[in-house]
mmCIF file of C-alpha atoms and ligand atoms in Angstrom:
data_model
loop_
_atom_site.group_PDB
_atom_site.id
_atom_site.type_symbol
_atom_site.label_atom_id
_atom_site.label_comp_id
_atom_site.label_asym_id
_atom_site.label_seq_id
_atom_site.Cartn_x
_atom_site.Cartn_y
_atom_site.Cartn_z
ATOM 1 C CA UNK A 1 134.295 23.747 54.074
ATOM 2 C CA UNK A 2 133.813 27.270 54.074
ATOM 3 C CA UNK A 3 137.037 29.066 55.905
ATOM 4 C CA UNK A 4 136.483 31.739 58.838
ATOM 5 C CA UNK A 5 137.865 34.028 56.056
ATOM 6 C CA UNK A 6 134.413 33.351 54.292
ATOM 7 C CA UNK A 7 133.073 34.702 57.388
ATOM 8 C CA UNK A 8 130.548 37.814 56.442
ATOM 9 C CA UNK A 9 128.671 39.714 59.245
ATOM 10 C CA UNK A 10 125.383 40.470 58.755
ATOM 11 C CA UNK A 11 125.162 44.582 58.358
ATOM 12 C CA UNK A 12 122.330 46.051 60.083
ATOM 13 C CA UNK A 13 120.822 48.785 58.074
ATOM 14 C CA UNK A 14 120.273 51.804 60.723
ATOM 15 C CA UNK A 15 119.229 53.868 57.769
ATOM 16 C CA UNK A 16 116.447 51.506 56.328
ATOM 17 C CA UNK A 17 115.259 50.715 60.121
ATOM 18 C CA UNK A 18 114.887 54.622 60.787
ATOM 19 C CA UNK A 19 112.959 54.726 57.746
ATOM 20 C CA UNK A 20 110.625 52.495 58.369
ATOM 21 C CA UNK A 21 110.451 53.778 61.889
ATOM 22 C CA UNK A 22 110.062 57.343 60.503
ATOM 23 C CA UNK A 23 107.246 56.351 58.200
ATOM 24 C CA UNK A 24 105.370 54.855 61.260
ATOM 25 C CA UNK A 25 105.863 58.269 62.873
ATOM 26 C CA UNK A 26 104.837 60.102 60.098
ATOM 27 C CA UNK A 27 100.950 58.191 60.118
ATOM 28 C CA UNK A 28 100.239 58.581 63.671
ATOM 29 C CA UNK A 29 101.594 62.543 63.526
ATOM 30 C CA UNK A 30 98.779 62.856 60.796
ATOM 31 C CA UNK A 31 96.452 60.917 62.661
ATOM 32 C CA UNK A 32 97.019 63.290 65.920
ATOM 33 C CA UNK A 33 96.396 66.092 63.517
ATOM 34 C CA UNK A 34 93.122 64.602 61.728
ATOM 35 C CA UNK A 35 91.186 63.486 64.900
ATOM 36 C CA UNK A 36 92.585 66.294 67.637
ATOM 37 C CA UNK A 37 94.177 68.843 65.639
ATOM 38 C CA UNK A 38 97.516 68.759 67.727
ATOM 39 C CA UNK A 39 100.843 68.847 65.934
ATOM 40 C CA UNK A 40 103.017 67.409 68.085
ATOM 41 C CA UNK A 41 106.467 69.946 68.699
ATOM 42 C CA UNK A 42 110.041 69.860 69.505
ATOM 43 C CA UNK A 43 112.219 72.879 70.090
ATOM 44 C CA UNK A 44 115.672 72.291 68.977
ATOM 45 C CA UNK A 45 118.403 74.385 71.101
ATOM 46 C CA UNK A 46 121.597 75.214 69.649
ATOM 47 C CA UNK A 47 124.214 77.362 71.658
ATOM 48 C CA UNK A 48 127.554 78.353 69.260
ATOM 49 C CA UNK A 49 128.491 77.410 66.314
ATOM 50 C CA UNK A 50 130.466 73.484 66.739
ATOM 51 C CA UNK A 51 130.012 72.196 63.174
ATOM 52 C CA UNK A 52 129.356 68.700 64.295
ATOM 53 C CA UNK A 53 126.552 69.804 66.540
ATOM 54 C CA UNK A 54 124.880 72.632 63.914
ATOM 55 C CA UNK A 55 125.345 69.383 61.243
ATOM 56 C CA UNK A 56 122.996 67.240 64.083
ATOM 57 C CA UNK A 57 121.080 69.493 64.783
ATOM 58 C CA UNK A 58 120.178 70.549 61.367
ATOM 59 C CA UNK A 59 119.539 66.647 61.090
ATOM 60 C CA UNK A 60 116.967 66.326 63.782
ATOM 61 C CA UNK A 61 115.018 69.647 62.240
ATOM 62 C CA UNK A 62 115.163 68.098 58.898
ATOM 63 C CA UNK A 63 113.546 65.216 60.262
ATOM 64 C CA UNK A 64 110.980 66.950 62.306
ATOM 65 C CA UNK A 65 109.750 68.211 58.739
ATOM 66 C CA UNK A 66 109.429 65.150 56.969
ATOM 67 C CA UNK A 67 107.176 63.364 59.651
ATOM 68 C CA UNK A 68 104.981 66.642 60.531
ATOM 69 C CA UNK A 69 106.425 67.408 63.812
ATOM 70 C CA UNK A 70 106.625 71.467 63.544
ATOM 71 C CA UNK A 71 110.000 72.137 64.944
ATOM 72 C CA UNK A 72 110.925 75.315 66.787
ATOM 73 C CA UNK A 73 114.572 76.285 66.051
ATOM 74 C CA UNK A 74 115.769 78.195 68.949
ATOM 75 C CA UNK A 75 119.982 79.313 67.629
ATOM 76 C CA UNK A 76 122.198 80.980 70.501
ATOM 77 C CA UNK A 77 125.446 82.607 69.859
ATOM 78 C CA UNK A 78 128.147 81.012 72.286
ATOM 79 C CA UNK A 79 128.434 83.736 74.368
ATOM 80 C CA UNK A 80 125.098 83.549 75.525
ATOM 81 C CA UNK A 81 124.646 84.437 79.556
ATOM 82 C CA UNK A 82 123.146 81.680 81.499
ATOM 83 C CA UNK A 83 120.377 83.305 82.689
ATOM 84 C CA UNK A 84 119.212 84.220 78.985
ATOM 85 C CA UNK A 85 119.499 80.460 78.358
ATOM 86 C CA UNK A 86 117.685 78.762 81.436
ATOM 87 C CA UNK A 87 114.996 81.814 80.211
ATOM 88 C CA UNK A 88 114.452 80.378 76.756
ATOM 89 C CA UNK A 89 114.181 76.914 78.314
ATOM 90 C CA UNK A 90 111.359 78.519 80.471
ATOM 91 C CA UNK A 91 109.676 79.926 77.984
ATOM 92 C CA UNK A 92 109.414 76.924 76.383
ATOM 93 C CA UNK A 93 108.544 74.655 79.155
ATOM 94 C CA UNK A 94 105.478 77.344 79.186
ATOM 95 C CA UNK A 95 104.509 76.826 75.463
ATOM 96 C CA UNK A 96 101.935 74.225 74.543
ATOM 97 C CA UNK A 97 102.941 74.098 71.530
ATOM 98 C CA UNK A 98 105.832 72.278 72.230
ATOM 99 C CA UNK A 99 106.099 68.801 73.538
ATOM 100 C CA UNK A 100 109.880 68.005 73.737
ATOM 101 C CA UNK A 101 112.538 70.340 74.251
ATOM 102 C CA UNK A 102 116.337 69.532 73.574
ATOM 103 C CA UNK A 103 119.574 71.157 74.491
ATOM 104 C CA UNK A 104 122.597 70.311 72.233
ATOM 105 C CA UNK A 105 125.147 68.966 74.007
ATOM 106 C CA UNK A 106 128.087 70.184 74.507
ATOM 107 C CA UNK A 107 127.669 73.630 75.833
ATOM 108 C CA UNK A 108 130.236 76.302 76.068
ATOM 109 C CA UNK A 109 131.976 76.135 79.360
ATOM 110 C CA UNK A 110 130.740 79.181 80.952
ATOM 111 C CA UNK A 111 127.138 77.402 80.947
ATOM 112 C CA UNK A 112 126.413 74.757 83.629
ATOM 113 C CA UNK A 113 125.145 72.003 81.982
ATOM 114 C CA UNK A 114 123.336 69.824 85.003
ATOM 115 C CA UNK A 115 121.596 73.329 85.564
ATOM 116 C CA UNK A 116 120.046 73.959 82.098
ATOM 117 C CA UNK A 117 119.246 70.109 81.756
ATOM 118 C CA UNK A 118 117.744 69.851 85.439
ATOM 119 C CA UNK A 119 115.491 73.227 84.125
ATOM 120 C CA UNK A 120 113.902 71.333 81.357
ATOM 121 C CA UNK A 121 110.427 70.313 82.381
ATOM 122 C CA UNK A 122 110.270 66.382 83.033
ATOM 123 C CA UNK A 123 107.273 66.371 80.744
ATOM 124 C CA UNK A 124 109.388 67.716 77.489
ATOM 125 C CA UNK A 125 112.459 66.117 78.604
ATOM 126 C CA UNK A 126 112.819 64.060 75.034
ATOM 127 C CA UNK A 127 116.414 63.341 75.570
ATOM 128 C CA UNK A 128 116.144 61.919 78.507
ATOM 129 C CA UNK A 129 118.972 63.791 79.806
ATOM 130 C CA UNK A 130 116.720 65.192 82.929
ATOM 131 C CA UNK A 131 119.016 63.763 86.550
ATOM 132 C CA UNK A 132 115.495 62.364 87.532
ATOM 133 C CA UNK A 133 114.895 60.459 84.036
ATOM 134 C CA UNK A 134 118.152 59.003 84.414
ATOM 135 C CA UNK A 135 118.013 58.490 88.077
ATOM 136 C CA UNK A 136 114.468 56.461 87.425
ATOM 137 C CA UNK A 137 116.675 54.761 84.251
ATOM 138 C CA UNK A 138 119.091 52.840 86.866
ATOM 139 C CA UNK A 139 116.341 52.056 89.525
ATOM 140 C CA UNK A 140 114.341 48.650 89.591
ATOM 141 C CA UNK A 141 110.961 48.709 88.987
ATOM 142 C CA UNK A 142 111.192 52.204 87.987
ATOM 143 C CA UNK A 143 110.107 53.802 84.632
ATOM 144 C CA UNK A 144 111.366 56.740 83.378
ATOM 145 C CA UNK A 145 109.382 59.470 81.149
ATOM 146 C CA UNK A 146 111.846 59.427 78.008
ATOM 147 C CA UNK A 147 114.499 57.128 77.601
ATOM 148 C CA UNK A 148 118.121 58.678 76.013
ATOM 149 C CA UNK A 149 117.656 58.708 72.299
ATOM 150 C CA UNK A 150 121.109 57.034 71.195
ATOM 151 C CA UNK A 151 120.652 54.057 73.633
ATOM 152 C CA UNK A 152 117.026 53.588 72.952
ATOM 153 C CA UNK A 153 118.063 53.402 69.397
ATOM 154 C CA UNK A 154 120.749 50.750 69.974
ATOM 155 C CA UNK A 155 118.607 48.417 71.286
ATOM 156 C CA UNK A 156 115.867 49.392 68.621
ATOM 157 C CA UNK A 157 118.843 48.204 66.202
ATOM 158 C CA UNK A 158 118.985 44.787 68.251
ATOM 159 C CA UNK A 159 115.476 43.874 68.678
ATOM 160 C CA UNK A 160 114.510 44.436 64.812
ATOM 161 C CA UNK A 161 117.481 42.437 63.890
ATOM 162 C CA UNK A 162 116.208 39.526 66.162
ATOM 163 C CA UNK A 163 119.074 39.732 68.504
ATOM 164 C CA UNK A 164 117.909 39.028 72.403
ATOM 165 C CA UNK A 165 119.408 40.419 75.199
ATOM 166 C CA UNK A 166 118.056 38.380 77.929
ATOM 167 C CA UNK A 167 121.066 36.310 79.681
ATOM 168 C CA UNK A 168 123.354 37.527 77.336
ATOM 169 C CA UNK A 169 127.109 38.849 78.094
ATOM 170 C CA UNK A 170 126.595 42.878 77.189
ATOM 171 C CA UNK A 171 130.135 45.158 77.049
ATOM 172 C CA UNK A 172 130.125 48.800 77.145
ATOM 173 C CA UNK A 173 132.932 50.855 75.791
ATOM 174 C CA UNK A 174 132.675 53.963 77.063
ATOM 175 C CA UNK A 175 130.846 55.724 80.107
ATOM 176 C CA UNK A 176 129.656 58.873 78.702
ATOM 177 C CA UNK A 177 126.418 60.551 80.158
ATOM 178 C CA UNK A 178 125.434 61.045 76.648
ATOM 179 C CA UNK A 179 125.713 57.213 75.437
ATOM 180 C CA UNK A 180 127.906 54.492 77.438
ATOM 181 C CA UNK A 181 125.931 55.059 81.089
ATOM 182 C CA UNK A 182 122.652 54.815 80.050
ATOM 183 C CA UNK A 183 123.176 52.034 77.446
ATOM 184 C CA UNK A 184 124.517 49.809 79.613
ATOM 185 C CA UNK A 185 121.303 50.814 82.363
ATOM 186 C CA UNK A 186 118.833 50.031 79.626
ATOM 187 C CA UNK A 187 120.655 46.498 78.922
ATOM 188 C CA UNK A 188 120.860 45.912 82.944
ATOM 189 C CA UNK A 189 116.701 46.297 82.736
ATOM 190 C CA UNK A 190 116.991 44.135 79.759
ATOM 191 C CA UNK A 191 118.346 41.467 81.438
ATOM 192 C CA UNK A 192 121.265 41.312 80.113
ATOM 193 C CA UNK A 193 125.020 40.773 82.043
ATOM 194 C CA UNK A 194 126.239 43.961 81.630
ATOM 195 C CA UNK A 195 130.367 45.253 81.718
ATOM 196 C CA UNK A 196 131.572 48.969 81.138
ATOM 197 C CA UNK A 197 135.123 49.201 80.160
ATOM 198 C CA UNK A 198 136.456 52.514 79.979
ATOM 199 C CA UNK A 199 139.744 54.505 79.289
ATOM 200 C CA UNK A 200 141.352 53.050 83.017
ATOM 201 C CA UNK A 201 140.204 49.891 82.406
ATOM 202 C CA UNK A 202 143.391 47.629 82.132
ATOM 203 C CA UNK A 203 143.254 44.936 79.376
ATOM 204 C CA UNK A 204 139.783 45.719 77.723
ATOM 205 C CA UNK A 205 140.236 43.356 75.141
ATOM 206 C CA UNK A 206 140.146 40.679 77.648
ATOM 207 C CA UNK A 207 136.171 41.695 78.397
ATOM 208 C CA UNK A 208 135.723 42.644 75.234
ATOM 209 C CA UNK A 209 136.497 39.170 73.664
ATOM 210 C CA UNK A 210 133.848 37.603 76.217
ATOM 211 C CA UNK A 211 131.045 39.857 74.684
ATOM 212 C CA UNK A 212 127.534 38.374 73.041
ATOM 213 C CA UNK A 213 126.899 42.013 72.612
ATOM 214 C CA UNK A 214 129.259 44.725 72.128
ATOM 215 C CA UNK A 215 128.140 48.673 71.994
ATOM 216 C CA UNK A 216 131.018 50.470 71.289
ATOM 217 C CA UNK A 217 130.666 53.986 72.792
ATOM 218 C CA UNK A 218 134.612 55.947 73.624
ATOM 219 C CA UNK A 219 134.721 57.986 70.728
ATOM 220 C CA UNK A 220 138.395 56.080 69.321
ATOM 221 C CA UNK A 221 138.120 55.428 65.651
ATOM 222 C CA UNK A 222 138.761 51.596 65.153
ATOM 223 C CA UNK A 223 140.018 51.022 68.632
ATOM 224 C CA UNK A 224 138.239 47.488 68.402
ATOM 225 C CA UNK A 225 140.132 45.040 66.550
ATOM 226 C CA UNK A 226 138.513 42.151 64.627
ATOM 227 C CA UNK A 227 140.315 40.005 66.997
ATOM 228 C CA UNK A 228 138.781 41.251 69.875
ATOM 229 C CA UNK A 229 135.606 39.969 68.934
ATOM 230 C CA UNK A 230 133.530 36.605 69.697
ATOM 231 C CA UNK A 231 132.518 34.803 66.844
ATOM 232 C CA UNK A 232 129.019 35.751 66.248
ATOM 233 C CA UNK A 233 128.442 38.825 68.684
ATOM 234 C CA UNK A 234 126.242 41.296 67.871
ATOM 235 C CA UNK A 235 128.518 44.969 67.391
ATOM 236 C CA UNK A 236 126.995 47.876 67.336
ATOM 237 C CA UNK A 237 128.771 50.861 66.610
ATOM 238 C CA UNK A 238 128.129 54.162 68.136
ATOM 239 C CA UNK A 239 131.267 56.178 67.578
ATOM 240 C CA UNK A 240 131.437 58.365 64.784
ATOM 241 C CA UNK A 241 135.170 59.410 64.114
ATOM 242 C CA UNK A 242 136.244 61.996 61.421
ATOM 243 C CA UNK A 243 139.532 60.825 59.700
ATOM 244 C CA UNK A 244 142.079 62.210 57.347
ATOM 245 C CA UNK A 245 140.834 61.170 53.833
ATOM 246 C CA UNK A 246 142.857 62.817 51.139
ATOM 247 C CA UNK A 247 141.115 60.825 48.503
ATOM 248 C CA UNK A 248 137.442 62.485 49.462
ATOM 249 C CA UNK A 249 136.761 65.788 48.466
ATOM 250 C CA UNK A 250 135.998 66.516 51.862
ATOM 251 C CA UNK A 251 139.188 65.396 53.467
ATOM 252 C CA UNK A 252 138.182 63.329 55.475
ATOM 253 C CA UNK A 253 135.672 60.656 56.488
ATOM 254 C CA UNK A 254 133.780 58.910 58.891
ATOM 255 C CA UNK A 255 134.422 55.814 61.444
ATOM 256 C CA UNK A 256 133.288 53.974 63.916
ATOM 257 C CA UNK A 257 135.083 53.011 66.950
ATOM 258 C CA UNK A 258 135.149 49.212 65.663
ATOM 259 C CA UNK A 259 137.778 48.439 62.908
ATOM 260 C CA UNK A 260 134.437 47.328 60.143
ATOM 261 C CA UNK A 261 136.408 45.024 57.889
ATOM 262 C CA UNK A 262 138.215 43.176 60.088
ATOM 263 C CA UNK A 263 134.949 42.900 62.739
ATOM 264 C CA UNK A 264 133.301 41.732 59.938
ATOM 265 C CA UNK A 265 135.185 38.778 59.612
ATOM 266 C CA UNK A 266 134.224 37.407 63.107
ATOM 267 C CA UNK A 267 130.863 39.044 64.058
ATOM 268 C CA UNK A 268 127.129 37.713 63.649
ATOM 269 C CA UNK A 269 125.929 41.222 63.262
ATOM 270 C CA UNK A 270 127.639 44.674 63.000
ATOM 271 C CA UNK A 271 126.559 48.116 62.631
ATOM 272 C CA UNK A 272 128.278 50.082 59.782
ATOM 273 C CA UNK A 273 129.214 54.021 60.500
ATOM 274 C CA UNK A 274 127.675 55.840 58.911
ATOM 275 C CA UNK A 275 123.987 54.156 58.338
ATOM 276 C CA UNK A 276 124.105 52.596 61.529
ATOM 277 C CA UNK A 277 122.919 54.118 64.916
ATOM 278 C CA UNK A 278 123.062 57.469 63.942
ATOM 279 C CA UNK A 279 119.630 57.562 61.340
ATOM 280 C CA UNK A 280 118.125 55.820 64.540
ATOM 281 C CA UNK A 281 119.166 58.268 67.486
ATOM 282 C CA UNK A 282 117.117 60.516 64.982
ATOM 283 C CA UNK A 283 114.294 58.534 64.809
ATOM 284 C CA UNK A 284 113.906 57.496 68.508
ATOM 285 C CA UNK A 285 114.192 61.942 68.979
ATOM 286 C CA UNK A 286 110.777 61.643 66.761
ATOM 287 C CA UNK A 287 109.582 59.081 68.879
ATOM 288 C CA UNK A 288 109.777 60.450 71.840
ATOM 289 C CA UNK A 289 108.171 63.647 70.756
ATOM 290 C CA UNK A 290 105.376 61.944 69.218
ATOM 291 C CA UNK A 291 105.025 59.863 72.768
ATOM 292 C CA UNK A 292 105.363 63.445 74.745
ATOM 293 C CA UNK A 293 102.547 64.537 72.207
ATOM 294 C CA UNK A 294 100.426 61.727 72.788
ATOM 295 C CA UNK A 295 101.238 61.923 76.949
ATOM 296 C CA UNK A 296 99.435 65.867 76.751
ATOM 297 C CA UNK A 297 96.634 64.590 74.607
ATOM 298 C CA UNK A 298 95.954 61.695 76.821
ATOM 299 C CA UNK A 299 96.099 58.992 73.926
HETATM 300 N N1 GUN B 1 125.264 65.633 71.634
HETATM 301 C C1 GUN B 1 125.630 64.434 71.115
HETATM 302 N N2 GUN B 1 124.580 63.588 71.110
HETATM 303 C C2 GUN B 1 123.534 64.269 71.613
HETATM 304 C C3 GUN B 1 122.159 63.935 71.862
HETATM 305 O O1 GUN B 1 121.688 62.826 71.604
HETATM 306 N N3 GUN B 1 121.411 64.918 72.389
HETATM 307 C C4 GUN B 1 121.905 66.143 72.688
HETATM 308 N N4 GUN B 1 121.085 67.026 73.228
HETATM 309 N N5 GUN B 1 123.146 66.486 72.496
HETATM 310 C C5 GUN B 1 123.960 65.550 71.952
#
C-alpha cells in the first residue's frame, strides 16, 4: 500500500501551456497579416523605474516580438505629471495602430490610478482593468470586453489540466484588484462555490482546508501549509515572493505563496513558482491583443 508520503502532485507546466498557447497566437497573428495586412499592437506603459515591474514589462515586450504583435514601448520617468500621462494614453487610444493598451501597475502615488485606467478606451482595455470591464465581470448575464490577464490565465491553467470548476468548492486568498477580486468573479460565472479569505479573515485555514480549488493570491511566501490542503485539490499559485537565497548568485529567489513541497504531498494538482501562472498571465496579454485585433478587423 502506497503511504500518503508517496503522495506526488501532479505539476502543471504554466511554461509549456503558454507555449503552446503562444504558438497558436503566433499563426493567427501571421494569418491577420497575410489576408488583411493588420499587425495587431499593444502599447506597453511603464511609469518609474520598480525593477519588478521594468522585469514584467520587459517580459510582455519580449513576447509581443516572438508572436508578431509590434509592441509600442511607451517608458515614463516617475515623476511624470498626470496630465502628461492621461495625454499619452490619449494619444494612443487615437492610434490605429494599436489595439491594446496597458498601464503597469503600480503607479507612483502622485498619479490617480482609477483615473488613468478609467481613460483607457474600453476597446484597448487588454487588462481588463477598465471599472466598466470589471463592473460587467461581476454582473450576470453580462460579458465583458477583456477579461484580467492573471485570472484568465488561472483558469486557462485549470481547464487544460482537465480540472472542472462547475459545483466545485473555489477559495481565494487574497482580494487584490489586480488578481484575488476578479479571480474569484470569473470562478462565480464558472459555477463554481466561491470563498475570499483575506488578511482579517480569522482562521483561514479552516476555509482553506475545505477547498476543491485553491488560488492563492496575498502576496505571503509559503503562507499555505501542506496541511492546509484537501487531498486532491487543485492549487494554483499566483504569488511570486523574492526570498533571501545566499546560495544563488542572485541572492535570492522566488516563491509562491503555497509552501510547494509540503502541498505537494497532499494536492491533485499544483502550480510551481516560477513556471506556473506567470508564462500564462503573458500569454492571455497576447491573447487579448490578438482578440482586440481581430474585434477592429471584424473577424
Ligand atoms: N502589475 C502586476 N500585475 C499586473 C498586470 O497584470 N497588469 C498590469 N498592468 N500591471 C500589473
Amino acid at each position: 500500500m502506497a503511504s500518503p508520503s508517496d503522495h506526488h502532485a501532479t505539476v502543471i507546466d504554466g511554461k509549456a501551456i503558454a507555449q503552446t498557447i503562444r504558438s497558436e497566437i503566433a499563426s493567427e497573428v501571421s494569418i491577420l497579416s497575410e489576408k488583411y495586412s493588420k499587425v495587431p499592437g499593444l502599447a506597453v506603459v511603464i511609469v518609474g523605474c520598480r525593477k519588478d515591474s521594468q522585469s514584467y514589462v520587459s517580459m510582455k515586450r519580449k513576447a509581443c516580438a516572438e508572436v508578431g504583435i509590434k509592441s509600442f514601448d511607451i517608458d515614463l520617468p516617475e515623476d511624470v505629471p498626470e496630465a502628461e500621462l492621461i495625454a499619452k494614453v490619449d494619444e494612443l487610444n487615437a492610434n490605429p495602430q494599436v489595439h491594446g493598451i496597458l498601464v503597469q501597475l503600480p503607479l507612483p502615488k502622485h498619479i490617480n490610478e482609477e483615473k488613468i485606467l478609467s481613460q483607457i478606451s474600453l476597446e484597448k482595455d487588454v487588462d481588463g482593468f477598465h471599472p466598466l470591464n470589471i463592473g460587467k465581470l461581476a454582473m450576470k448575464g453580462r460579458d465583458p470586453l477583456f477579461l484580467p490577464c492573471t485570472p484568465k490565465g488561472c483558469l486557462e491553467l485549470l481547464s487544460r489540466s482537465g480540472i472542472s470548476i462547475k459545483g466545485k468548492k473555489a477559495v481565494v486568498v487574497g482580494r487584490s484588484n489586480i488578481v484575488g477580486l476578479p479571480v474569484s468573479l470569473l470562478l462565480l460565472k464558472a459555477d463554481a462555490t466561491v470563498t475570499v479569505v483575506h488578511s482579517r479573515t480569522p482562521d483561514p485555514e479552516s476555509y482553506i482546508r475545505e477547498a476543491d480549488i485553491v488560488i492563492a493570491a496575498a502576496g505571503q511566501a509559503m503562507m499555505i501549509k501542506g496541511s492546509w490542503i484537501k487531498p486532491g485539490a487543485a492549487v494554483i499559485d499566483v504569488g511570486t515572493n523574492a526570498v533571501n537565497d545566499p546560495s544563488r548568485k542572485s541572492g535570492y529567489r522566488l516563491v509562491g505563496d503555497v509552501d510547494f513541497q509540503e502541498a505537494c504531498k497532499v494536492a491533485g494538482w499544483i502550480t510551481p513558482v516560477p513556471g506556473g501562472v506567470g508564462p500564462l498571465t503573458v500569454a492571455m496579454l497576447l491573447q487579448n491583443t490578438l482578440e482586440g485585433a481581430k474585434r477592429v478587423i471584424g473577424q
